[in-house]
PDB file of C-alpha atoms and ligand atoms in Angstrom:
ATOM      1  CA  MET A 138       8.079  20.699 -49.567  1.00  0.00           C
ATOM      2  CA  ARG A 139       5.363  21.608 -46.811  1.00  0.00           C
ATOM      3  CA  GLN A 140       2.912  18.797 -48.339  1.00  0.00           C
ATOM      4  CA  PHE A 141       5.674  16.884 -47.133  1.00  0.00           C
ATOM      5  CA  SER A 142       6.454  17.901 -43.541  1.00  0.00           C
ATOM      6  CA  ILE A 143       2.596  18.211 -43.119  1.00  0.00           C
ATOM      7  CA  LEU A 144       2.600  14.580 -44.177  1.00  0.00           C
ATOM      8  CA  ALA A 145       5.767  13.331 -41.885  1.00  0.00           C
ATOM      9  CA  VAL A 146       3.761  15.219 -39.161  1.00  0.00           C
ATOM     10  CA  ILE A 147       0.407  13.667 -39.700  1.00  0.00           C
ATOM     11  CA  ALA A 148       2.932  10.276 -39.837  1.00  0.00           C
ATOM     12  CA  ALA A 149       4.680  10.241 -36.643  1.00  0.00           C
ATOM     13  CA  ALA A 150       1.186  11.500 -35.070  1.00  0.00           C
ATOM     14  CA  THR A 151       0.025   8.491 -36.044  1.00  0.00           C
ATOM     15  CA  VAL A 152       2.517   5.996 -34.885  1.00  0.00           C
ATOM     16  CA  SER A 153       2.606   7.717 -31.639  1.00  0.00           C
ATOM     17  CA  ALA A 154      -0.488   7.391 -30.982  1.00  0.00           C
ATOM     18  CA  CYS A 155      -0.419   3.254 -31.876  1.00  0.00           C
ATOM     19  CA  GLY A 156       2.158   2.936 -29.214  1.00  0.00           C
ATOM     20  CA  PRO A 157       0.365   3.572 -26.190  1.00  0.00           C
ATOM     21  CA  ASN A 158      -2.537   1.960 -26.870  1.00  0.00           C
ATOM     22  CA  GLU A 159      -0.164  -1.441 -27.849  1.00  0.00           C
ATOM     23  CA  ALA A 160       1.555  -1.717 -24.487  1.00  0.00           C
ATOM     24  CA  ALA A 161      -2.066  -0.419 -22.876  1.00  0.00           C
ATOM     25  CA  LYS A 162      -3.774  -3.639 -24.030  1.00  0.00           C
ATOM     26  CA  ASP A 163      -1.277  -5.703 -22.346  1.00  0.00           C
ATOM     27  CA  ALA A 164      -0.889  -4.071 -18.493  1.00  0.00           C
ATOM     28  CA  ALA A 165      -2.942  -4.990 -16.218  1.00  0.00           C
ATOM     29  CA  PRO A 166      -5.281  -2.352 -15.552  1.00  0.00           C
ATOM     30  CA  ALA A 167      -4.182  -0.105 -12.610  1.00  0.00           C
ATOM     31  CA  PRO A 168      -7.348   1.747 -10.774  1.00  0.00           C
ATOM     32  CA  PRO A 169      -7.474   5.330 -11.433  1.00  0.00           C
ATOM     33  CA  PRO A 170      -5.806   6.853  -8.103  1.00  0.00           C
ATOM     34  CA  PRO A 171      -8.357   8.191  -5.537  1.00  0.00           C
ATOM     35  CA  THR A 172      -8.848  12.196  -5.287  1.00  0.00           C
ATOM     36  CA  ASP A 173      -7.988  14.237  -1.734  1.00  0.00           C
ATOM     37  CA  ALA A 174     -11.340  13.975  -1.643  1.00  0.00           C
ATOM     38  CA  GLU A 175     -12.042  10.153  -1.735  1.00  0.00           C
ATOM     39  CA  LYS A 176      -9.562   9.796   0.498  1.00  0.00           C
ATOM     40  CA  ALA A 177     -10.735  11.725   3.427  1.00  0.00           C
ATOM     41  CA  ALA A 178     -14.453   9.891   3.013  1.00  0.00           C
ATOM     42  CA  ILE A 179     -11.578   6.156   3.271  1.00  0.00           C
ATOM     43  CA  LEU A 180     -10.191   7.476   5.760  1.00  0.00           C
ATOM     44  CA  ALA A 181     -14.078   8.355   8.069  1.00  0.00           C
ATOM     45  CA  THR A 182     -14.935   4.395   6.927  1.00  0.00           C
ATOM     46  CA  LEU A 183     -11.077   3.006   9.161  1.00  0.00           C
ATOM     47  CA  PRO A 184     -11.853   1.292  12.073  1.00  0.00           C
ATOM     48  CA  ALA A 185     -11.078   3.430  14.570  1.00  0.00           C
ATOM     49  CA  PRO A 186      -8.576   4.799  15.874  1.00  0.00           C
ATOM     50  CA  TYR A 187      -7.305   5.761  12.529  1.00  0.00           C
ATOM     51  CA  ASN A 188     -10.206   6.749  10.159  1.00  0.00           C
ATOM     52  CA  THR A 189      -8.935   9.959  13.215  1.00  0.00           C
ATOM     53  CA  GLY A 190      -5.720   9.807  11.408  1.00  0.00           C
ATOM     54  CA  ASP A 191      -3.685  12.601  10.138  1.00  0.00           C
ATOM     55  CA  LEU A 192      -2.673  11.579   6.787  1.00  0.00           C
ATOM     56  CA  ILE A 193      -0.375  14.894   6.213  1.00  0.00           C
ATOM     57  CA  ASN A 194       1.814  13.312   9.297  1.00  0.00           C
ATOM     58  CA  GLY A 195       1.636   9.743   7.934  1.00  0.00           C
ATOM     59  CA  GLN A 196       2.958  10.358   4.419  1.00  0.00           C
ATOM     60  CA  ARG A 197       6.380  12.154   6.946  1.00  0.00           C
ATOM     61  CA  LYS A 198       6.324   8.777   7.784  1.00  0.00           C
ATOM     62  CA  PHE A 199       5.827   6.913   5.066  1.00  0.00           C
ATOM     63  CA  ALA A 200       9.099   9.200   3.950  1.00  0.00           C
ATOM     64  CA  LEU A 201      10.842   5.967   6.177  1.00  0.00           C
ATOM     65  CA  CYS A 202       9.978   3.181   4.112  1.00  0.00           C
ATOM     66  CA  ARG A 203      10.052   4.224   0.956  1.00  0.00           C
ATOM     67  CA  SER A 204      13.755   3.248   0.128  1.00  0.00           C
ATOM     68  CA  CYS A 205      12.116  -0.181   0.652  1.00  0.00           C
ATOM     69  CA  HIS A 206       9.395  -0.223  -0.389  1.00  0.00           C
ATOM     70  CA  THR A 207       6.425   0.951  -3.572  1.00  0.00           C
ATOM     71  CA  ILE A 208       2.788   1.236  -2.493  1.00  0.00           C
ATOM     72  CA  THR A 209       0.988   2.069  -6.116  1.00  0.00           C
ATOM     73  CA  PRO A 210      -0.899  -0.676  -7.317  1.00  0.00           C
ATOM     74  CA  ASN A 211       1.582  -3.526  -9.391  1.00  0.00           C
ATOM     75  CA  GLY A 212       4.220  -1.379  -7.969  1.00  0.00           C
ATOM     76  CA  PRO A 213       7.537  -2.974  -7.847  1.00  0.00           C
ATOM     77  CA  ASN A 214       9.437  -4.891  -5.122  1.00  0.00           C
ATOM     78  CA  LEU A 215      12.407  -3.319  -3.865  1.00  0.00           C
ATOM     79  CA  THR A 216      14.159  -4.621  -0.706  1.00  0.00           C
ATOM     80  CA  GLY A 217      10.830  -5.520   0.769  1.00  0.00           C
ATOM     81  CA  PRO A 218       7.327  -6.258  -0.868  1.00  0.00           C
ATOM     82  CA  ASN A 219       5.551  -4.239  -2.615  1.00  0.00           C
ATOM     83  CA  LEU A 220       2.177  -3.050   0.055  1.00  0.00           C
ATOM     84  CA  TYR A 221      -0.587  -2.282  -1.641  1.00  0.00           C
ATOM     85  CA  GLY A 222      -3.148  -4.367  -0.949  1.00  0.00           C
ATOM     86  CA  VAL A 223      -1.823  -5.481   2.129  1.00  0.00           C
ATOM     87  CA  PHE A 224      -4.296  -4.949   5.128  1.00  0.00           C
ATOM     88  CA  GLY A 225      -6.758  -8.361   4.730  1.00  0.00           C
ATOM     89  CA  ARG A 226      -3.803 -10.223   3.139  1.00  0.00           C
ATOM     90  CA  LYS A 227      -1.283 -12.914   4.819  1.00  0.00           C
ATOM     91  CA  ALA A 228       1.876 -11.907   6.075  1.00  0.00           C
ATOM     92  CA  GLY A 229       4.594 -13.405   3.761  1.00  0.00           C
ATOM     93  CA  GLY A 230       1.943 -13.777   1.295  1.00  0.00           C
ATOM     94  CA  LEU A 231       2.644 -11.817  -1.764  1.00  0.00           C
ATOM     95  CA  GLU A 232       3.874 -14.246  -5.040  1.00  0.00           C
ATOM     96  CA  GLY A 233       6.500 -12.937  -6.290  1.00  0.00           C
ATOM     97  CA  TYR A 234       8.749 -11.950  -3.191  1.00  0.00           C
ATOM     98  CA  THR A 235      11.322 -13.558  -1.280  1.00  0.00           C
ATOM     99  CA  TYR A 236      10.017 -13.643   2.297  1.00  0.00           C
ATOM    100  CA  SER A 237      12.275 -14.499   5.124  1.00  0.00           C
ATOM    101  CA  GLU A 238      11.064 -18.156   6.985  1.00  0.00           C
ATOM    102  CA  ALA A 239      10.165 -15.868   9.936  1.00  0.00           C
ATOM    103  CA  LEU A 240       7.082 -14.011   8.098  1.00  0.00           C
ATOM    104  CA  LYS A 241       5.974 -16.670   6.185  1.00  0.00           C
ATOM    105  CA  LYS A 242       5.656 -18.496   9.237  1.00  0.00           C
ATOM    106  CA  ALA A 243       4.000 -15.700  10.890  1.00  0.00           C
ATOM    107  CA  GLY A 244       0.432 -17.026  10.271  1.00  0.00           C
ATOM    108  CA  PHE A 245      -1.770 -14.090  10.439  1.00  0.00           C
ATOM    109  CA  VAL A 246      -3.414 -11.972   7.879  1.00  0.00           C
ATOM    110  CA  TRP A 247      -2.257  -8.043   8.258  1.00  0.00           C
ATOM    111  CA  GLU A 248      -4.280  -6.003  10.049  1.00  0.00           C
ATOM    112  CA  GLY A 249      -3.554  -1.965  11.487  1.00  0.00           C
ATOM    113  CA  SER A 250      -3.076  -4.234  14.870  1.00  0.00           C
ATOM    114  CA  HIS A 251      -0.154  -6.270  13.946  1.00  0.00           C
ATOM    115  CA  LEU A 252       1.660  -3.217  11.619  1.00  0.00           C
ATOM    116  CA  ASP A 253       1.429  -1.251  15.164  1.00  0.00           C
ATOM    117  CA  ALA A 254       2.468  -3.344  17.102  1.00  0.00           C
ATOM    118  CA  TRP A 255       5.898  -4.262  14.674  1.00  0.00           C
ATOM    119  CA  LEU A 256       6.566  -1.328  13.881  1.00  0.00           C
ATOM    120  CA  ALA A 257       6.405  -0.423  17.555  1.00  0.00           C
ATOM    121  CA  ASP A 258       9.723  -3.156  17.858  1.00  0.00           C
ATOM    122  CA  PRO A 259      10.371  -4.789  14.897  1.00  0.00           C
ATOM    123  CA  ARG A 260      12.734  -7.065  16.430  1.00  0.00           C
ATOM    124  CA  GLY A 261      10.746  -7.818  20.080  1.00  0.00           C
ATOM    125  CA  TYR A 262       7.284  -8.627  17.744  1.00  0.00           C
ATOM    126  CA  MET A 263       8.971 -11.253  14.491  1.00  0.00           C
ATOM    127  CA  PRO A 264      12.196 -12.407  15.941  1.00  0.00           C
ATOM    128  CA  GLY A 265      14.647 -13.596  11.944  1.00  0.00           C
ATOM    129  CA  THR A 266      12.536 -11.218   9.063  1.00  0.00           C
ATOM    130  CA  LYS A 267      14.700  -9.824   7.311  1.00  0.00           C
ATOM    131  CA  MET A 268      13.044  -6.365   6.764  1.00  0.00           C
ATOM    132  CA  THR A 269      16.657  -4.134   9.255  1.00  0.00           C
ATOM    133  CA  PHE A 270      13.730  -1.248  10.872  1.00  0.00           C
ATOM    134  CA  LEU A 271      14.270   0.337  13.705  1.00  0.00           C
ATOM    135  CA  GLY A 272      11.030   1.176  14.600  1.00  0.00           C
ATOM    136  CA  ILE A 273       8.887   3.874  14.801  1.00  0.00           C
ATOM    137  CA  LYS A 274       8.944   4.829  18.426  1.00  0.00           C
ATOM    138  CA  ASP A 275       5.812   7.639  18.927  1.00  0.00           C
ATOM    139  CA  ALA A 276       2.507   5.934  18.741  1.00  0.00           C
ATOM    140  CA  LYS A 277       0.657   8.759  17.352  1.00  0.00           C
ATOM    141  CA  ASP A 278       3.189   8.636  14.056  1.00  0.00           C
ATOM    142  CA  ARG A 279       2.840   4.799  13.660  1.00  0.00           C
ATOM    143  CA  GLN A 280      -1.470   5.409  14.015  1.00  0.00           C
ATOM    144  CA  ASP A 281      -0.425   8.118  11.155  1.00  0.00           C
ATOM    145  CA  LEU A 282       1.119   6.157   8.942  1.00  0.00           C
ATOM    146  CA  ILE A 283      -1.482   3.237   9.492  1.00  0.00           C
ATOM    147  CA  ALA A 284      -4.049   5.674   8.321  1.00  0.00           C
ATOM    148  CA  TYR A 285      -2.145   6.909   5.219  1.00  0.00           C
ATOM    149  CA  LEU A 286      -0.849   3.358   4.330  1.00  0.00           C
ATOM    150  CA  LYS A 287      -4.282   2.336   4.133  1.00  0.00           C
ATOM    151  CA  VAL A 288      -6.169   4.809   2.527  1.00  0.00           C
ATOM    152  CA  GLU A 289      -2.989   4.590   0.286  1.00  0.00           C
ATOM    153  CA  THR A 290      -2.964   0.837  -0.288  1.00  0.00           C
ATOM    154  CA  GLY A 291      -6.410  -0.360  -1.349  1.00  0.00           C
ATOM    155  CA  PHE A 292      -7.858  -1.099   1.971  1.00  0.00           C
ATOM    156  CA  LYS A 293     -11.612  -1.078   1.832  1.00  0.00           C
ATOM    157  CA  PRO A 294     -13.362  -1.461   5.303  1.00  0.00           C
ATOM    158  CA  ALA A 295     -16.407  -3.493   3.763  1.00  0.00           C
ATOM    159  CA  THR A 296     -14.022  -6.670   2.834  1.00  0.00           C
ATOM    160  CA  GLN A 297     -12.859  -6.762   5.989  1.00  0.00           C
ATOM    161  CA  PRO A 298     -13.611  -9.997   7.553  1.00  0.00           C
ATOM    162  CA  ALA A 299     -13.669  -9.090  10.901  1.00  0.00           C
ATOM    163  CA  ALA A 300     -16.696  -6.396   9.242  1.00  0.00           C
ATOM    164  CA  ALA A 301     -17.578  -9.301   6.987  1.00  0.00           C
ATOM    165  CA  ALA A 302     -18.548 -11.573  10.546  1.00  0.00           C
ATOM    166  CA  ALA A 303     -20.379  -8.578  12.605  1.00  0.00           C
ATOM    167  CA  PRO A 304     -23.557 -10.649  13.553  1.00  0.00           C
ATOM    168  CA  ALA A 305     -27.078  -8.792  11.586  1.00  0.00           C
ATOM    169  CA  PRO A 306     -29.138  -6.792  13.586  1.00  0.00           C
ATOM    170  CA  ALA A 307     -32.022  -9.352  15.534  1.00  0.00           C
ATOM    171  CA  PRO A 308     -35.243  -7.886  13.593  1.00  0.00           C
ATOM    172  CA  ALA A 309     -37.519  -5.947  15.954  1.00  0.00           C
ATOM    173  CA  GLN A 310     -40.269  -7.154  17.596  1.00  0.00           C
TER     174      GLN A 310
HETATM  175  C1  HEC B 657      15.251  -1.115   5.145  1.00  0.00           C
HETATM  176  C2  HEC B 657      14.962  -1.707   4.049  1.00  0.00           C
HETATM  177  C3  HEC B 657      13.453  -1.301   4.699  1.00  0.00           C
HETATM  178  C4  HEC B 657      12.852  -0.705   5.373  1.00  0.00           C
HETATM  179  C5  HEC B 657      13.183   1.048   4.978  1.00  0.00           C
HETATM  180  C6  HEC B 657      11.599  -1.397   5.670  1.00  0.00           C
HETATM  181  N1  HEC B 657      10.639  -1.862   4.941  1.00  0.00           N
HETATM  182 FE1  HEC B 657       9.208  -3.225   5.510  1.00  0.00          FE
HETATM  183  N2  HEC B 657      10.129  -5.368   4.972  1.00  0.00           N
HETATM  184  C7  HEC B 657      11.225  -5.063   4.307  1.00  0.00           C
HETATM  185  C8  HEC B 657      11.477  -5.999   4.142  1.00  0.00           C
HETATM  186  C9  HEC B 657      13.031  -6.692   3.140  1.00  0.00           C
HETATM  187  C10 HEC B 657      10.653  -7.047   3.812  1.00  0.00           C
HETATM  188  C11 HEC B 657      10.477  -8.648   4.217  1.00  0.00           C
HETATM  189  C12 HEC B 657      10.938  -9.121   5.363  1.00  0.00           C
HETATM  190  C13 HEC B 657      10.925 -10.490   5.546  1.00  0.00           C
HETATM  191  O1  HEC B 657      10.557 -11.140   4.239  1.00  0.00           O
HETATM  192  O2  HEC B 657      11.356 -11.003   6.612  1.00  0.00           O
HETATM  193  C14 HEC B 657       9.754  -6.408   4.376  1.00  0.00           C
HETATM  194  C15 HEC B 657       8.368  -6.355   5.339  1.00  0.00           C
HETATM  195  C16 HEC B 657       7.406  -5.628   5.430  1.00  0.00           C
HETATM  196  C17 HEC B 657       5.893  -5.402   5.305  1.00  0.00           C
HETATM  197  C18 HEC B 657       5.226  -7.527   5.256  1.00  0.00           C
HETATM  198  C19 HEC B 657       4.561  -7.426   3.782  1.00  0.00           C
HETATM  199  C20 HEC B 657       4.888  -8.930   3.683  1.00  0.00           C
HETATM  200  O3  HEC B 657       3.480  -8.979   2.799  1.00  0.00           O
HETATM  201  O4  HEC B 657       3.842  -9.709   4.539  1.00  0.00           O
HETATM  202  C21 HEC B 657       5.385  -5.001   5.965  1.00  0.00           C
HETATM  203  C22 HEC B 657       3.470  -4.494   6.218  1.00  0.00           C
HETATM  204  C23 HEC B 657       6.187  -3.596   5.434  1.00  0.00           C
HETATM  205  N3  HEC B 657       7.227  -3.715   5.612  1.00  0.00           N
HETATM  206  C24 HEC B 657       5.813  -2.223   5.881  1.00  0.00           C
HETATM  207  C25 HEC B 657       6.900  -1.531   6.628  1.00  0.00           C
HETATM  208  C26 HEC B 657       6.888  -0.011   7.191  1.00  0.00           C
HETATM  209  C27 HEC B 657       6.016   0.620   7.087  1.00  0.00           C
HETATM  210  C28 HEC B 657       7.826   0.968   6.726  1.00  0.00           C
HETATM  211  C29 HEC B 657       7.757   1.813   7.413  1.00  0.00           C
HETATM  212  C30 HEC B 657       7.396   2.654   8.778  1.00  0.00           C
HETATM  213  C31 HEC B 657       8.791  -0.209   6.434  1.00  0.00           C
HETATM  214  N4  HEC B 657       8.193  -1.100   6.647  1.00  0.00           N
HETATM  215  C32 HEC B 657      10.355   0.233   6.052  1.00  0.00           C
HETATM  216  C33 HEC B 657      12.161  -3.569   4.145  1.00  0.00           C
HETATM  217  C34 HEC B 657      12.313  -2.819   4.904  1.00  0.00           C
END
């Protein structure tokens, strides 16, 4: 009897060890979330004024967005689209999410400056979007939120068009 129950435990352990491994093969591998030290390092590389953003305040302000948006890699779309990788992505460009015509036709790539202007006055900046959000009046709160979002959504300054387009320094004569 005792031997039987040990076998049963081993069998159960083997089955549960197989389950998650099988599932992991199919899912797209998500990058591990950055540590706090890595987040501080990413923050320091952001273009000004975001490099001096307060991530704690930014996270607090994100509470205004989280009922409609996830920001994790491969996170689900809620009322609004998943925002992982949004900076550097075409506005209205996440496949599988049904955007309003207004956002599809916005014709820009998301940068901090666009989001800042939109969050300051959502209806005035882009009339006709289906994001029902009143806006964030305080400029510093918007700055901190954008810094937080850039750090959390996998923004890579080095791959941004603006950085890539910077002219190479002239060789010293
Ligand atoms: C009530 C729900 C709701 C809230 C709250 C909300 N959003 Fe949205 N958001 C949406 C919807 C819906 C869309 C899609 C709009 C469209 O297609 O017109 C959207 C779109 C966006 C986009 C464009 C994404 C893309 O792929 O082009 C960004 C960026 C964004 N929201 C950021 C935010 C931020 C930051 C906050 C918090 C300050 C926020 N949203 C709060 C519903 C919301």
